CSV table of C-alpha atoms in Angstrom, one decimal:
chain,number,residue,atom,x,y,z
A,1,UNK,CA,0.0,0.0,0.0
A,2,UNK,CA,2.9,2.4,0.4
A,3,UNK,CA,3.1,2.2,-3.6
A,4,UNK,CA,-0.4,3.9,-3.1
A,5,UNK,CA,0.8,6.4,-1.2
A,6,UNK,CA,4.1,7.7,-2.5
A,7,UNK,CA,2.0,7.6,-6.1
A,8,UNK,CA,-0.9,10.3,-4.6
A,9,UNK,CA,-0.1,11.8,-1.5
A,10,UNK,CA,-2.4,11.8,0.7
A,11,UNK,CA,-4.8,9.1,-1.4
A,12,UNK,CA,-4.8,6.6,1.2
A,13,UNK,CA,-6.1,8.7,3.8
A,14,UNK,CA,-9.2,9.8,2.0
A,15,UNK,CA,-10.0,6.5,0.7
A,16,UNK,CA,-10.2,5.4,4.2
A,17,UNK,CA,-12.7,8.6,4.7
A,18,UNK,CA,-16.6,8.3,4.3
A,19,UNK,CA,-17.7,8.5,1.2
A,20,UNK,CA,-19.1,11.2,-0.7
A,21,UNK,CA,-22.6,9.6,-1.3
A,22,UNK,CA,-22.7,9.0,2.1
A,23,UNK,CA,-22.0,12.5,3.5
A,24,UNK,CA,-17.9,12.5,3.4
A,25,UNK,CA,-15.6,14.7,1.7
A,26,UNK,CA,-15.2,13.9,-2.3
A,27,UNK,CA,-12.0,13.7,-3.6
A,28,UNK,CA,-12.1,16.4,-6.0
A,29,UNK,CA,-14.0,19.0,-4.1
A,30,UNK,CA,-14.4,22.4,-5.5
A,31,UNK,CA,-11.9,22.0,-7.6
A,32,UNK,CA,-13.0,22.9,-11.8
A,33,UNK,CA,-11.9,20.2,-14.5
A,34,UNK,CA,-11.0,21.1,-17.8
A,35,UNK,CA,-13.9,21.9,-19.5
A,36,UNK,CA,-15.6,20.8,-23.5
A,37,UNK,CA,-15.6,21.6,-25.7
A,38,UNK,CA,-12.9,24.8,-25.9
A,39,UNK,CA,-12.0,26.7,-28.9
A,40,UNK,CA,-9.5,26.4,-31.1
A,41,UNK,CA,-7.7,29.5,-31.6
A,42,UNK,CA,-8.4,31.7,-34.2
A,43,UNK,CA,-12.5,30.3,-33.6
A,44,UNK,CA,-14.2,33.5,-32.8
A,45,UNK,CA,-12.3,35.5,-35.6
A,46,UNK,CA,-13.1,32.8,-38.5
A,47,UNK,CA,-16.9,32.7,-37.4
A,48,UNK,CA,-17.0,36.4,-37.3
A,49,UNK,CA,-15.9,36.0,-41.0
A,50,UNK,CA,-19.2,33.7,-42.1
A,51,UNK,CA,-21.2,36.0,-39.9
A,52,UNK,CA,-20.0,39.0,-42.5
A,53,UNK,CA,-19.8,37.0,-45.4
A,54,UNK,CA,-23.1,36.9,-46.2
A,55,UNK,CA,-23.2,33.4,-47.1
A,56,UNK,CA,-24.0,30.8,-44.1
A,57,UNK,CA,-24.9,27.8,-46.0
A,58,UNK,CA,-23.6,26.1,-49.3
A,59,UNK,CA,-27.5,26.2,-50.7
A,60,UNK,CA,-27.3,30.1,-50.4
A,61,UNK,CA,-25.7,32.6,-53.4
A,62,UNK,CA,-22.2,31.8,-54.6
A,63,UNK,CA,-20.3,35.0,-53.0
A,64,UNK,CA,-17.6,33.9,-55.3
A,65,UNK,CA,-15.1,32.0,-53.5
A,66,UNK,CA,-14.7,28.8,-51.7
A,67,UNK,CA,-17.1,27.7,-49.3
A,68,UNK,CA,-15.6,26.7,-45.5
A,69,UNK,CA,-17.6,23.4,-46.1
A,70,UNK,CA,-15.4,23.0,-49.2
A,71,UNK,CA,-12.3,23.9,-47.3
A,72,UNK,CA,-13.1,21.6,-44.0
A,73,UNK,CA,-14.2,18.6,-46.2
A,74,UNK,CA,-10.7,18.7,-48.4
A,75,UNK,CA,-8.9,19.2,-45.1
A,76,UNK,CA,-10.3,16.5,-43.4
A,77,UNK,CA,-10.2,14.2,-46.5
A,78,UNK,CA,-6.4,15.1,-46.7
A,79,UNK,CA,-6.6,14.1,-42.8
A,80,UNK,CA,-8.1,11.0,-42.8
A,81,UNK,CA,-6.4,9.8,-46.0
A,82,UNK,CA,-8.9,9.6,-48.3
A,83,UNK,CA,-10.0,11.1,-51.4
A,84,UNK,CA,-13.5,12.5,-50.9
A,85,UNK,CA,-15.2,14.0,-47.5
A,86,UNK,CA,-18.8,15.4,-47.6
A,87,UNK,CA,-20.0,17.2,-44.7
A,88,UNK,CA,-23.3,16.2,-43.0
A,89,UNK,CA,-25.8,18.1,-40.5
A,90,UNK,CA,-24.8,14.8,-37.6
A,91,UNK,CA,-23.2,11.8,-37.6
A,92,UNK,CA,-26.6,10.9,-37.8
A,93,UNK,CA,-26.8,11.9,-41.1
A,94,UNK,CA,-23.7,10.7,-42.1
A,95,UNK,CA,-24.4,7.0,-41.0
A,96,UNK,CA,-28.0,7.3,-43.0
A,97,UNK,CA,-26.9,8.4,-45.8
A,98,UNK,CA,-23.8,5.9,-46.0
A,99,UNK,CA,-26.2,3.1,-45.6
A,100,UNK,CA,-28.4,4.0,-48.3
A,101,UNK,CA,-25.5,5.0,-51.0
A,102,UNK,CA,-24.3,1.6,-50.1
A,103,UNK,CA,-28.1,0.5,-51.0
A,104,UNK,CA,-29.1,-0.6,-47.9
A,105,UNK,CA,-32.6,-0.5,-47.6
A,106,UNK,CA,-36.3,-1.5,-46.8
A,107,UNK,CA,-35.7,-5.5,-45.3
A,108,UNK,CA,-32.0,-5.6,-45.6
A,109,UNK,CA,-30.4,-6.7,-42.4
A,110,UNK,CA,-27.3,-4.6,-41.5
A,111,UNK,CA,-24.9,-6.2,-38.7
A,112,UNK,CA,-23.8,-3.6,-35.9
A,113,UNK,CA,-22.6,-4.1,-32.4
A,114,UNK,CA,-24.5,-4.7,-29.3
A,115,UNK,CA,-22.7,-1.9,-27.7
A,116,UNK,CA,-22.7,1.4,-29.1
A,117,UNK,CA,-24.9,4.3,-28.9
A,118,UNK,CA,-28.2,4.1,-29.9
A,119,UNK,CA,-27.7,6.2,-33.5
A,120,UNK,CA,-26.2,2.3,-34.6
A,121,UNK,CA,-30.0,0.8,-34.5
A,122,UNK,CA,-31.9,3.7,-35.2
A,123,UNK,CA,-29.8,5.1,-38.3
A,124,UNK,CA,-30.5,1.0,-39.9
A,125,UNK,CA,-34.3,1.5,-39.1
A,126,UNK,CA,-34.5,4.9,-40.8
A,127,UNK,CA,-34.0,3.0,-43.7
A,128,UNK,CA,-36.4,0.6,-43.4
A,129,UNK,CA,-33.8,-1.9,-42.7
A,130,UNK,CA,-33.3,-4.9,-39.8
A,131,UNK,CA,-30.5,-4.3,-37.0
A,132,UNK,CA,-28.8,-7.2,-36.6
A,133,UNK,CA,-27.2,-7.4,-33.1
A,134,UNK,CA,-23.6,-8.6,-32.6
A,135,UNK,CA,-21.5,-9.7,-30.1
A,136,UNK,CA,-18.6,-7.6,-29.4
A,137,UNK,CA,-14.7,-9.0,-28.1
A,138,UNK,CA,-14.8,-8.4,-24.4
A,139,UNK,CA,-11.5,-6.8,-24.0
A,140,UNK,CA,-12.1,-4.3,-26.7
A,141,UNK,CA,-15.9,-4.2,-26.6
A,142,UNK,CA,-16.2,-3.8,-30.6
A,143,UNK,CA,-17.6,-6.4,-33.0
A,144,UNK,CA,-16.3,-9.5,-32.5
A,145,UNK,CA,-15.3,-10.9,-35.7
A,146,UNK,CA,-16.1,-14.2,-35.8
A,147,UNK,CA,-19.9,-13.3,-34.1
A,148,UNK,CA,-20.0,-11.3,-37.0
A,149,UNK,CA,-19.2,-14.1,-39.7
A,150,UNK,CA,-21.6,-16.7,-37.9
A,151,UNK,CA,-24.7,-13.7,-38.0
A,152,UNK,CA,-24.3,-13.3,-41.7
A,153,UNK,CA,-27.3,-14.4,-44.2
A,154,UNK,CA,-28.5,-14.1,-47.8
A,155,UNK,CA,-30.1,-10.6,-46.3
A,156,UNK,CA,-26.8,-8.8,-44.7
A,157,UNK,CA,-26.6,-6.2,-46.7
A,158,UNK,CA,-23.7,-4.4,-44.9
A,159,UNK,CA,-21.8,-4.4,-41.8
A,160,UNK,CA,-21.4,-1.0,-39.7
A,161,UNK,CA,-18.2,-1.2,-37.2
A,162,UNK,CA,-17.9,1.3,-34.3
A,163,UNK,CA,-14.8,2.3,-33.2
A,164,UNK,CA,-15.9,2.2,-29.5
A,165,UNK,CA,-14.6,4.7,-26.8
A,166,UNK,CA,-10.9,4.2,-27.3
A,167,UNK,CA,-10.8,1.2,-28.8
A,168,UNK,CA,-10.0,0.7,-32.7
A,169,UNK,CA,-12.0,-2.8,-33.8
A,170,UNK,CA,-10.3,-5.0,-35.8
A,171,UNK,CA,-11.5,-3.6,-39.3
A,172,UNK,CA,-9.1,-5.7,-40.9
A,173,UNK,CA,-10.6,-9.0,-40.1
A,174,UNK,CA,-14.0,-7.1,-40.7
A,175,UNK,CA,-13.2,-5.8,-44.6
A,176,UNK,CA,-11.9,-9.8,-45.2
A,177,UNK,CA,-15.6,-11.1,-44.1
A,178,UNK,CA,-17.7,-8.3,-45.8
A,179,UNK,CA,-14.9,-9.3,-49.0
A,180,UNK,CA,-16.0,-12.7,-48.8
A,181,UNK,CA,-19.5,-12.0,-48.6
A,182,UNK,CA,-20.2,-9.3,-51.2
A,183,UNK,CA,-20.8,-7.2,-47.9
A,184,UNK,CA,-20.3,-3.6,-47.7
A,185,UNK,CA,-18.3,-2.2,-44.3
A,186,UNK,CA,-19.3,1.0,-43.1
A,187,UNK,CA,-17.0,2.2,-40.8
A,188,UNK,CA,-18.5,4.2,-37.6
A,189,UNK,CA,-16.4,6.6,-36.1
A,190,UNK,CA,-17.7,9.2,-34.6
A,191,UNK,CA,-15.5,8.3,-31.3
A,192,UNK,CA,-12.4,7.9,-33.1
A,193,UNK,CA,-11.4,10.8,-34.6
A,194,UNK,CA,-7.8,10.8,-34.8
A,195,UNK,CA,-7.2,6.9,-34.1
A,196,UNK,CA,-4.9,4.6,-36.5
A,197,UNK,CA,-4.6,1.6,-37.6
A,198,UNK,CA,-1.1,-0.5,-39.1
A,199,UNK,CA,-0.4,3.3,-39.1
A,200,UNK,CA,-3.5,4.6,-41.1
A,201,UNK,CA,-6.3,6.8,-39.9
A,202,UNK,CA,-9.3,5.0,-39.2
A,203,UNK,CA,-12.6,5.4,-41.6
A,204,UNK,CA,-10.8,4.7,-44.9
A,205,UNK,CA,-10.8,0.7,-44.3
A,206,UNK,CA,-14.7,0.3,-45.1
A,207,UNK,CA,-16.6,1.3,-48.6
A,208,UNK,CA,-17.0,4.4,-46.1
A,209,UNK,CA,-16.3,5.9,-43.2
A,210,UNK,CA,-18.8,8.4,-41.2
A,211,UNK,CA,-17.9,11.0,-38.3
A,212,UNK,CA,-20.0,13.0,-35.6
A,213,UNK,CA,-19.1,16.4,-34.3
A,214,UNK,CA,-21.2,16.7,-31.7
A,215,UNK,CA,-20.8,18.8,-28.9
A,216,UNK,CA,-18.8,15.8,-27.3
A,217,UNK,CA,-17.0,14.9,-29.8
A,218,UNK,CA,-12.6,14.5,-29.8
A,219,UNK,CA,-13.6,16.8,-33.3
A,220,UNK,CA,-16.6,19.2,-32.5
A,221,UNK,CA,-18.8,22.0,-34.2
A,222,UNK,CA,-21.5,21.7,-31.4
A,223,UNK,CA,-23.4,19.5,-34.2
A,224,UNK,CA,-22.3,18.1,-37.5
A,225,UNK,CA,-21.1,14.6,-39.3
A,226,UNK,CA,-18.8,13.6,-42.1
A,227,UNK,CA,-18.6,10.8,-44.7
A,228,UNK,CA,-15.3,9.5,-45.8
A,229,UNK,CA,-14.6,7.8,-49.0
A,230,UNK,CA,-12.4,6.5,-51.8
A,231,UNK,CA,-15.2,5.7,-54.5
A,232,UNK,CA,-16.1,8.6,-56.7
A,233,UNK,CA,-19.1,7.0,-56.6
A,234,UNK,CA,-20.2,6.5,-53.7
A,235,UNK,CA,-18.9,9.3,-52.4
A,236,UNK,CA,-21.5,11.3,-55.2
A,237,UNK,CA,-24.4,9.4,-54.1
A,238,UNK,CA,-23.7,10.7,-50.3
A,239,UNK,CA,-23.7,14.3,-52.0
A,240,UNK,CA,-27.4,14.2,-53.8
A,241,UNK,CA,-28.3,12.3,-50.6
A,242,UNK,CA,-27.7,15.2,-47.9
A,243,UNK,CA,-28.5,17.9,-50.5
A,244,UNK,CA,-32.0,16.8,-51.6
A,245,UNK,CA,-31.0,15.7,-54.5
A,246,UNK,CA,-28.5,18.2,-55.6
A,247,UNK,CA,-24.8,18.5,-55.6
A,248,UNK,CA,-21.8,21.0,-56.5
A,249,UNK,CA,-21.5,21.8,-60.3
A,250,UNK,CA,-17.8,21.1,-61.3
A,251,UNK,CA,-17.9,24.2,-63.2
A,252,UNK,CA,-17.4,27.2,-60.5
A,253,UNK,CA,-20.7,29.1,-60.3
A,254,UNK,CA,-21.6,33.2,-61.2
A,255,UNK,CA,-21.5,35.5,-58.4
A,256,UNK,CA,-25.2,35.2,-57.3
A,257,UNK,CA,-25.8,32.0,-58.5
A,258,UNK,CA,-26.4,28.5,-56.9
A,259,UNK,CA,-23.6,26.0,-56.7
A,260,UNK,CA,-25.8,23.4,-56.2
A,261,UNK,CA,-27.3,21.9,-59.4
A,262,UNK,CA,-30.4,19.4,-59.6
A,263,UNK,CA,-29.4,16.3,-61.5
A,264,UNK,CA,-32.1,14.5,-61.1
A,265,UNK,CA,-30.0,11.3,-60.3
A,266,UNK,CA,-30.9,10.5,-57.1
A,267,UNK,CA,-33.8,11.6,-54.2
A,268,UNK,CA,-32.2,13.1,-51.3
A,269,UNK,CA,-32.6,15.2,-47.9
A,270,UNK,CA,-31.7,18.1,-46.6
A,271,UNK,CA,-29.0,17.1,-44.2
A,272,UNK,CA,-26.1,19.7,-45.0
A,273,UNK,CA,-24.0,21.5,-42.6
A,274,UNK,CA,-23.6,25.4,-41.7
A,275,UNK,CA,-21.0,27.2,-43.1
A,276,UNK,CA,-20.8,28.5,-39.2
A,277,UNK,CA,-19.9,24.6,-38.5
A,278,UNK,CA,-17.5,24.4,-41.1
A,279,UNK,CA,-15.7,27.6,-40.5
A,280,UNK,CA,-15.8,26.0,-36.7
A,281,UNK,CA,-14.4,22.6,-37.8
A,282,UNK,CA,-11.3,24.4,-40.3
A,283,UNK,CA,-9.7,25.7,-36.8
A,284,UNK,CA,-10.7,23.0,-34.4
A,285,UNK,CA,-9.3,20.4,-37.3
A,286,UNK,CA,-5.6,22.0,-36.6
A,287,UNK,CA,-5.4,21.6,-32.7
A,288,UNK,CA,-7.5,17.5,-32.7
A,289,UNK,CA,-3.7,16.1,-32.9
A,290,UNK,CA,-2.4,18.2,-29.9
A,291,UNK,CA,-5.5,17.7,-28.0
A,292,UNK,CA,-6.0,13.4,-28.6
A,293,UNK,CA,-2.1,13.6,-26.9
A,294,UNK,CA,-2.5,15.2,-24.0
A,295,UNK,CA,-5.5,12.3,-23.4
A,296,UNK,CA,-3.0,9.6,-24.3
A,297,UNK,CA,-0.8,10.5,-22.0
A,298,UNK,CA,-3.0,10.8,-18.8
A,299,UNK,CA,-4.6,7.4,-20.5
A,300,UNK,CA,-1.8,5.6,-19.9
A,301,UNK,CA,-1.2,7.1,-16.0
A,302,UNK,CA,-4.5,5.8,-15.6
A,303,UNK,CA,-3.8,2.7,-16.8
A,304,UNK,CA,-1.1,1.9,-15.0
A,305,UNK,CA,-2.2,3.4,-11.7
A,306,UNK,CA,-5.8,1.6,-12.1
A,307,UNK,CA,-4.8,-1.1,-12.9
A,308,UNK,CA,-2.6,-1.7,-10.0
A,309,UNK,CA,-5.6,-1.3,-7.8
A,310,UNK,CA,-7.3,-4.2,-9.9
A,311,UNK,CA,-9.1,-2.4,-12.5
A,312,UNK,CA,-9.3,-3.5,-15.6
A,313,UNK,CA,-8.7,-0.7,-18.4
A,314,UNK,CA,-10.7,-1.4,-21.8
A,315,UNK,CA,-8.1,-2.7,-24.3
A,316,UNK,CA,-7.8,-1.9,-28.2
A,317,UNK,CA,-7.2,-4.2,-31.1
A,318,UNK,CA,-3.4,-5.4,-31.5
A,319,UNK,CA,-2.3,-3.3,-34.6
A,320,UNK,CA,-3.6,0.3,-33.4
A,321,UNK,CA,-1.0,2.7,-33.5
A,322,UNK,CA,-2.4,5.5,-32.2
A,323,UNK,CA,-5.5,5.4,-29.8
A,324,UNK,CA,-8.0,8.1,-29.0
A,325,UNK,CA,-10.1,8.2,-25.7
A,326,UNK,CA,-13.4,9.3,-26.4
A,327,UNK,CA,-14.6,8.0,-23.3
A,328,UNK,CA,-12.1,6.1,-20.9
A,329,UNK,CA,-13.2,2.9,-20.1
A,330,UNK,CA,-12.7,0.7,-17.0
A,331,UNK,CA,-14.0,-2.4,-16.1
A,332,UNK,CA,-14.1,-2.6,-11.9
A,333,UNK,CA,-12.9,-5.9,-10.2
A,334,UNK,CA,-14.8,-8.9,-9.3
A,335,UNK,CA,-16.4,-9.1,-5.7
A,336,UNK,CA,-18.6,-6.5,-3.9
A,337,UNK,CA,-18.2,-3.2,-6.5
A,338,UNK,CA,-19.5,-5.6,-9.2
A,339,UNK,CA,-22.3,-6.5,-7.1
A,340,UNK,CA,-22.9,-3.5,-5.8
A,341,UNK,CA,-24.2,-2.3,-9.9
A,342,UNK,CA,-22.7,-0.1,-12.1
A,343,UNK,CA,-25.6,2.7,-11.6
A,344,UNK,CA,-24.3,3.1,-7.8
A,345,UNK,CA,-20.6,2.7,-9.0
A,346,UNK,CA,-21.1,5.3,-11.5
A,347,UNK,CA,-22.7,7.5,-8.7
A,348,UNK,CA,-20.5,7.1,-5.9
A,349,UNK,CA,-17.1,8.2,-8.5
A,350,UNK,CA,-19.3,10.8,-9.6
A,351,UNK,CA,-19.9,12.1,-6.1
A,352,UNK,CA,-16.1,12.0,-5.0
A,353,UNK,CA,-14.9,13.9,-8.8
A,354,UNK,CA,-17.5,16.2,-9.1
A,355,UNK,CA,-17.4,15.1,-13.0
A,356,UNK,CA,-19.8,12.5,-14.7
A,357,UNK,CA,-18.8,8.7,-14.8
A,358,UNK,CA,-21.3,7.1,-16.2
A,359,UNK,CA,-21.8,2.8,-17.1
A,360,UNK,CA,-21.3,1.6,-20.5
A,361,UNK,CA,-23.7,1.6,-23.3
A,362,UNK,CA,-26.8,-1.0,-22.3
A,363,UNK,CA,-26.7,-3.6,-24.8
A,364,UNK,CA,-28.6,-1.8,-28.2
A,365,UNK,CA,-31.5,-4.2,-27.8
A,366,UNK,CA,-31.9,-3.7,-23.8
A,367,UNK,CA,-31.4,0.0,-24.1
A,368,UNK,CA,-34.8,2.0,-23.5
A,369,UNK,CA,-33.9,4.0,-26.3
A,370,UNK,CA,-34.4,1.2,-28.5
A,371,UNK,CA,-38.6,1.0,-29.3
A,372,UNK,CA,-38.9,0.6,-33.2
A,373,UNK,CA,-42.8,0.0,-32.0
A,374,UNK,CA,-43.0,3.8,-30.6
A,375,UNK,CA,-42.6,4.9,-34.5
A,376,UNK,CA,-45.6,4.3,-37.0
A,377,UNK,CA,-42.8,4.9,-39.4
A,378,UNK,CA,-41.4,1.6,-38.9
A,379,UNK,CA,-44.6,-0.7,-39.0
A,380,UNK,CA,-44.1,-0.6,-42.9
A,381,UNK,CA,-46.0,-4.3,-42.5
A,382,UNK,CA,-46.7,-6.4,-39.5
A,383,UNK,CA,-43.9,-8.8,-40.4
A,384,UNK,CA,-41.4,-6.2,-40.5
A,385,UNK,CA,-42.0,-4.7,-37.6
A,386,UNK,CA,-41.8,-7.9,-35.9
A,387,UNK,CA,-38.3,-8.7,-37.2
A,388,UNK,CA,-37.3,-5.5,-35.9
A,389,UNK,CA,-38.8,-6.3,-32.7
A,390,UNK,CA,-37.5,-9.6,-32.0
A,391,UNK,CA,-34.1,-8.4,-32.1
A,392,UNK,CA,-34.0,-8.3,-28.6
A,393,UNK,CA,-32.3,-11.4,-27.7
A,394,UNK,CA,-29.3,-12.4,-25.0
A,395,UNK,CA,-25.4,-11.7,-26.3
A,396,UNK,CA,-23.6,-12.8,-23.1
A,397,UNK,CA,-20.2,-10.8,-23.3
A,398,UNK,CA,-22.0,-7.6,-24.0
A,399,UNK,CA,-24.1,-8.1,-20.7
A,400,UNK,CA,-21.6,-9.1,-18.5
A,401,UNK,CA,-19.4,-5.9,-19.9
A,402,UNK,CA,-22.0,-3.3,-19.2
A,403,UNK,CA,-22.5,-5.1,-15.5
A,404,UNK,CA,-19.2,-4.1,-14.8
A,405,UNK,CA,-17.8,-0.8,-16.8
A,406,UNK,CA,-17.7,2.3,-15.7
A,407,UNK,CA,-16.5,5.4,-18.4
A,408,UNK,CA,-15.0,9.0,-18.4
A,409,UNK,CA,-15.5,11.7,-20.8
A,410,UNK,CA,-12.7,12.3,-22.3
A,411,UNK,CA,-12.8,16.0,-20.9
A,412,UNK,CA,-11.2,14.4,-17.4
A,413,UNK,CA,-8.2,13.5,-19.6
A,414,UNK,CA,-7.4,17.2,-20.5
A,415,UNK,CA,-5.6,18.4,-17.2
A,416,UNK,CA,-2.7,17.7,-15.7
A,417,UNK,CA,-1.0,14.7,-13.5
A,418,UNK,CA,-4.1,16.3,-10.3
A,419,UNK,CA,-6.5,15.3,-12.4
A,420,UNK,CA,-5.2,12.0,-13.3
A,421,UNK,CA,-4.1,11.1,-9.5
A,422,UNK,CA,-7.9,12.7,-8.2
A,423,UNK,CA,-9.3,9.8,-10.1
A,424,UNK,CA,-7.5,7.4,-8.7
A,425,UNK,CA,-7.6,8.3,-5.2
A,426,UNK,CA,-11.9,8.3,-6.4
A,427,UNK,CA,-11.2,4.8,-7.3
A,428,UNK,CA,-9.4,3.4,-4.6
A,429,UNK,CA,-12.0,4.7,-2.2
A,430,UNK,CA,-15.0,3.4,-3.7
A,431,UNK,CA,-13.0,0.0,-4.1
A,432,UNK,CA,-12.4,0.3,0.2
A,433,UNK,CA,-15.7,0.7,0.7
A,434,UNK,CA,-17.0,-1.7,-1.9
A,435,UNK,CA,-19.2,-3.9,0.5
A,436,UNK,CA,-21.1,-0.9,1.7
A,437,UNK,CA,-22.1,0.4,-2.1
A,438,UNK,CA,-22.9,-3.5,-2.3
A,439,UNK,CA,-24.9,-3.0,0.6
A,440,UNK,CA,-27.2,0.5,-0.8
């Protein structure tokens, strides 16, 4: 225990104190964390510059030169490694509309993971197609590769990988099943921004990959999404897809005049992004590699220090080369934390930090958030909505994960070596008093 001790002064003593929940002194007390998301510098200056511009989306007048959604989607392509980006209104949008260029659609089954947010189910039902459920690898909690291969049938359609919290899936293995099966992979990550593979950014191993830039993003415009591609076509499908039909003419329009021609090719939406969240994104783009190191390195203290105390840190696929932390994930030890439920875990760390920890993602078909009977939209026939329905079945490693893992958001990994030795001193105290959270 001296370890403990010379490692965060002071920690042993207030593990040993009441707890928070309980009417003890936190850990953290007043103390602020780092907060999210924060501006890039040079933010308030570009998005004065849309504000005067007279142009705030791509549909409006050509002003005559380049629009910041042109200039963010070439940057980000350049980024990611890919040859095309379009920008979309969420990573909402950006999953919908992959699914359908990849013509997904009404009865198609599309394979995702059992743990993800709920924008992996819902995104597949907004077009009209089935949500296959999938058990994920429970060291990495992503799609487990060879649950994947055995859930495959003459319907899969495509399979949609999620680059969960800081783990990169193994979207190797993934491409060589969808290869063999004439299956498209759609790569989801909105949580990854930043993370490689065998040295390569992730979102250009699928047909596609897609990108949020939510407000809690690793990448954020407060909302916003981003397809990634290599192939032209698809990548012009995606385009009439978010632009209700329309996309950029290749020849550079008249002052007044609208970039944005109807082709008549292809139905679409309007799910475009602001020029105010593109202007946002061009800055914030520059800072994303600074930022995603300062989280790896307090990552790692975390790991090691956690994991001394018998905590399990959520692992990524052999062959990442550079990991993100979206959320940080931890599973807690066997025994009387595990019983006591990861609801009252979450609560009692939350009470000594004074920041959010939160469980896992419930498994997609447990989650409350997950009602494709809610929606008239979806009864499109009685037997559909019954194949949706029935989804909601037992996958035993995503059950027994989300009994026993706890996250951060990513904005705890921001500060300094405080920060990183407040959680742990959080940790050890809830793991001392274990058998009384059991007992709440």
């Amino acid at each position: 225990m001296g370890c403990r001790r010379r490692q965060h002064p002071g920690a042993a003593v207030r593990s040993g104190s009441a707890l928070a929940v309980a009417g003890g002194a936190s850990i953290r007390g007043n103390k602020p964390w780092p907060h999210w998301p924060r501006a890039a510098a040079g933010a308030a200056h570009i998005l004065g510059e849309v504000l005067e511009s007279g142009r705030w989306s791509i549909a409006s007048p050509s002003n005559g030169r380049k629009t910041y959604e042109q200039r963010f989607a070439a940057q980000f392509a350049e980024y990611v490694g890919v040859q095309q980006c379009i920008p979309t209104a969420s990573g909402t949008a950006a999953l919908m509309t992959a699914l359908e260029a990849c013509g997904v659609g009404a009865g198609d089954e599309v394979i995702v993971p059992a743990i993800s947010w709920i924008a992996s189910a819902s995104t597949v039902l907004g077009v009209n197609a089935v949500p296959v459920f999938v058990d994920v690898d429970p060291h990495t909690l992503c799609l487990n590769p060879a649950e994947v291969e055995a859930a495959i049938t003459k319907a899969t359609r495509a399979i949609v990988v999620v680059h969960l919290y800081s783990s990169v899936a193994d979207v190797e293995a993934l491409r060589a099943i969808g290869d063999r099966h004439g299956v498209a992979l759609i790569e989801d990550c909105a949580q990854a921004h930043g993370a490689r593979f065998h040295n390569r950014h992730v979102g250009g191993f699928g047909a596609m990959g897609t990108f949020s830039m939510h407000h809690t993003k690793l990448l954020s415009s407060g909302e916003g999404g981003a397809v990634v591609t290599s192939d032209d076509a698809l990548a012009r499908r995606v385009e009439h897809l978010r632009a209700d039909g329309r996309c950029r003419s290749v020849v550079p329009a008249a002052i007044g005049a609208a970039e944005l021609i109807e082709t008549g090719e292809l139905m679409g939406s309007n799910r475009c992004l602001s020029e105010f969240q593109s202007a946002l994104l061009t800055v914030q783009l520059r800072e994303l590699d600074e930022w995603n190191a300062i989280r790896r390195r307090n990552a790692l203290m975390l790991d090691k220090l956690l994991g001394e105390l018998g905590f399990v840190p959520q692992a990524t696929t052999p062959g990442t080369t550079e990991r993100v932390y979206f959320n940080y994930a931890v599973k807690v030890p066997t025994g009387p934390l595990a019983a006591a439920g990861m609801p009252t875990v979450s609560d009692a760390l939350t009470a000594e930090l004074h920041f959010a920890v939160r469980p896992i993602y419930p498994p997609l078909y447990a989650s409350r958030l997950y009602d494709p009977a809610s929606r008239r939209r979806f009864a499109i026939s009685e037997g559909h909505l019954a194949r949706v329905s029935e989804q909601r079945r037992s996958l035993p490693v995503a059950e027994a994960a989300a009994g026993q893992t706890v996250t951060l958001h990513h904005a705890a990994l921001l500060g300094d070596e405080q920060e990183v030795r407040d959680i742990v001193a959080a940790f050890e105290k809830i793991l001392v008093h274990g058998t009384e959270l059991a007992a709440r």
